[in-house]
Amino acid sequence: KYLQGVGMISSGQCILCMAGKYQTGLGMVDEGNCSLCEEGTYQTAFGMADSSSCMLCGPGKYQSGFGMAEETNCTHCWPGKYQTGYGQIGDNSCHLCGPGKYLSG
């Protein structure tokens, strides 16, 4: 949370960091104090207090941006490719199916 302005009287006036962001400190004054979730992750809730709230994209998916707010921001590997890890960054994390095998979309 952060608070803009002076003379506020309630913690309810503190503004939640947006989805895709978190903030660990006390007494923050603007949204710029909210940190972006890392590549390979997303985070759907508002007002999160640490990076553990950022969820890893699942197997078969990757994500190359910071501050993503939806699981749909995780991109599926292309047909003919697979990927078994969590929190992967970039389509180079997807592997080609081997000889004699295929994987359709």
mmCIF file of C-alpha atoms in Angstrom:
data_model
loop_
_atom_site.group_PDB
_atom_site.id
_atom_site.type_symbol
_atom_site.label_atom_id
_atom_site.label_comp_id
_atom_site.label_asym_id
_atom_site.label_seq_id
_atom_site.Cartn_x
_atom_site.Cartn_y
_atom_site.Cartn_z
ATOM 1 C CA LYS A 1 0.000 0.000 0.000
ATOM 2 C CA TYR A 2 1.003 3.582 -0.444
ATOM 3 C CA LEU A 3 -0.518 6.928 0.497
ATOM 4 C CA GLN A 4 -0.584 10.153 -1.464
ATOM 5 C CA GLY A 5 -1.345 13.403 0.316
ATOM 6 C CA VAL A 6 -0.952 14.682 3.854
ATOM 7 C CA GLY A 7 -3.251 14.750 6.861
ATOM 8 C CA MET A 8 -4.968 11.441 6.132
ATOM 9 C CA ILE A 9 -6.884 9.941 9.039
ATOM 10 C CA SER A 10 -7.392 6.274 8.143
ATOM 11 C CA SER A 11 -5.389 3.297 6.845
ATOM 12 C CA GLY A 12 -8.338 2.801 4.492
ATOM 13 C CA GLN A 13 -7.061 5.806 2.556
ATOM 14 C CA CYS A 14 -3.890 3.910 1.637
ATOM 15 C CA ILE A 15 -3.991 2.789 -2.003
ATOM 16 C CA LEU A 16 -3.341 -0.860 -2.875
ATOM 17 C CA CYS A 17 -0.579 -1.712 -5.322
ATOM 18 C CA MET A 18 -2.102 -2.979 -8.565
ATOM 19 C CA ALA A 19 -2.125 -6.604 -9.729
ATOM 20 C CA GLY A 20 1.273 -7.628 -11.090
ATOM 21 C CA LYS A 21 2.991 -5.570 -8.387
ATOM 22 C CA TYR A 22 3.876 -5.871 -4.698
ATOM 23 C CA GLN A 23 5.397 -3.615 -2.078
ATOM 24 C CA THR A 24 7.364 -4.623 1.024
ATOM 25 C CA GLY A 25 8.058 -1.330 2.800
ATOM 26 C CA LEU A 26 6.221 0.921 5.220
ATOM 27 C CA GLY A 27 5.277 4.555 4.657
ATOM 28 C CA MET A 28 5.400 4.525 0.858
ATOM 29 C CA VAL A 29 3.994 7.568 -0.937
ATOM 30 C CA ASP A 30 3.320 6.617 -4.566
ATOM 31 C CA GLU A 31 2.744 3.739 -6.951
ATOM 32 C CA GLY A 32 6.365 3.949 -8.088
ATOM 33 C CA ASN A 33 7.243 2.285 -4.766
ATOM 34 C CA CYS A 34 5.381 -0.856 -5.873
ATOM 35 C CA SER A 35 7.742 -3.456 -7.399
ATOM 36 C CA LEU A 36 6.892 -5.377 -10.572
ATOM 37 C CA CYS A 37 6.625 -9.163 -10.514
ATOM 38 C CA GLU A 38 9.569 -10.730 -12.353
ATOM 39 C CA GLU A 39 9.596 -12.344 -15.789
ATOM 40 C CA GLY A 40 8.095 -15.835 -15.818
ATOM 41 C CA THR A 41 5.511 -14.841 -13.182
ATOM 42 C CA TYR A 42 2.148 -13.127 -12.834
ATOM 43 C CA GLN A 43 0.054 -11.929 -9.909
ATOM 44 C CA THR A 44 -3.716 -11.330 -9.982
ATOM 45 C CA ALA A 45 -4.433 -9.724 -6.597
ATOM 46 C CA PHE A 46 -4.166 -6.121 -5.407
ATOM 47 C CA GLY A 47 -2.186 -5.027 -2.328
ATOM 48 C CA MET A 48 0.353 -7.846 -2.122
ATOM 49 C CA ALA A 49 3.232 -7.360 0.318
ATOM 50 C CA ASP A 50 6.038 -9.536 -1.095
ATOM 51 C CA SER A 51 7.367 -11.238 -4.215
ATOM 52 C CA SER A 52 6.127 -14.670 -3.087
ATOM 53 C CA SER A 53 2.657 -13.513 -4.177
ATOM 54 C CA CYS A 54 3.905 -13.582 -7.792
ATOM 55 C CA MET A 55 2.942 -16.992 -9.228
ATOM 56 C CA LEU A 56 5.093 -18.949 -11.666
ATOM 57 C CA CYS A 57 3.819 -19.668 -15.164
ATOM 58 C CA GLY A 58 3.213 -23.405 -15.439
ATOM 59 C CA PRO A 59 4.785 -26.104 -17.613
ATOM 60 C CA GLY A 60 4.254 -25.645 -21.341
ATOM 61 C CA LYS A 61 4.211 -21.860 -20.926
ATOM 62 C CA TYR A 62 6.648 -18.962 -20.694
ATOM 63 C CA GLN A 63 6.425 -15.239 -20.040
ATOM 64 C CA SER A 64 8.877 -12.478 -20.928
ATOM 65 C CA GLY A 65 7.448 -9.340 -19.321
ATOM 66 C CA PHE A 66 7.546 -7.693 -15.918
ATOM 67 C CA GLY A 67 4.458 -6.839 -13.844
ATOM 68 C CA MET A 68 2.012 -9.222 -15.519
ATOM 69 C CA ALA A 69 -1.400 -9.366 -13.876
ATOM 70 C CA GLU A 70 -3.068 -12.439 -15.424
ATOM 71 C CA GLU A 71 -2.243 -16.099 -15.962
ATOM 72 C CA THR A 72 -3.236 -15.500 -19.590
ATOM 73 C CA ASN A 73 -0.053 -13.395 -19.903
ATOM 74 C CA CYS A 74 1.818 -16.717 -19.858
ATOM 75 C CA THR A 75 2.304 -17.846 -23.476
ATOM 76 C CA HIS A 76 1.936 -21.471 -24.622
ATOM 77 C CA CYS A 77 4.845 -23.098 -26.417
ATOM 78 C CA TRP A 78 4.252 -23.411 -30.171
ATOM 79 C CA PRO A 79 3.053 -26.705 -31.704
ATOM 80 C CA GLY A 80 5.952 -29.116 -32.031
ATOM 81 C CA LYS A 81 7.563 -27.774 -28.854
ATOM 82 C CA TYR A 82 7.234 -28.595 -25.156
ATOM 83 C CA GLN A 83 8.561 -27.286 -21.861
ATOM 84 C CA THR A 84 8.438 -28.961 -18.434
ATOM 85 C CA GLY A 85 9.531 -26.237 -16.012
ATOM 86 C CA TYR A 86 7.810 -23.499 -14.019
ATOM 87 C CA GLY A 87 8.527 -19.774 -14.335
ATOM 88 C CA GLN A 88 10.215 -19.996 -17.728
ATOM 89 C CA ILE A 89 11.305 -16.853 -19.582
ATOM 90 C CA GLY A 90 11.152 -16.600 -23.378
ATOM 91 C CA ASP A 91 10.216 -19.036 -26.118
ATOM 92 C CA ASN A 92 13.765 -20.415 -26.148
ATOM 93 C CA SER A 93 12.744 -22.342 -23.009
ATOM 94 C CA CYS A 94 10.479 -24.491 -25.230
ATOM 95 C CA HIS A 95 12.154 -27.598 -26.695
ATOM 96 C CA LEU A 96 11.551 -29.245 -30.075
ATOM 97 C CA CYS A 97 9.952 -32.682 -30.094
ATOM 98 C CA GLY A 98 12.499 -35.346 -30.980
ATOM 99 C CA PRO A 99 12.755 -37.450 -34.150
ATOM 100 C CA GLY A 100 9.762 -39.720 -34.686
ATOM 101 C CA LYS A 101 7.543 -37.619 -32.392
ATOM 102 C CA TYR A 102 5.193 -34.700 -32.819
ATOM 103 C CA LEU A 103 2.998 -32.428 -30.733
ATOM 104 C CA SER A 104 0.034 -30.658 -32.315
ATOM 105 C CA GLY A 105 -1.519 -27.435 -31.018
#
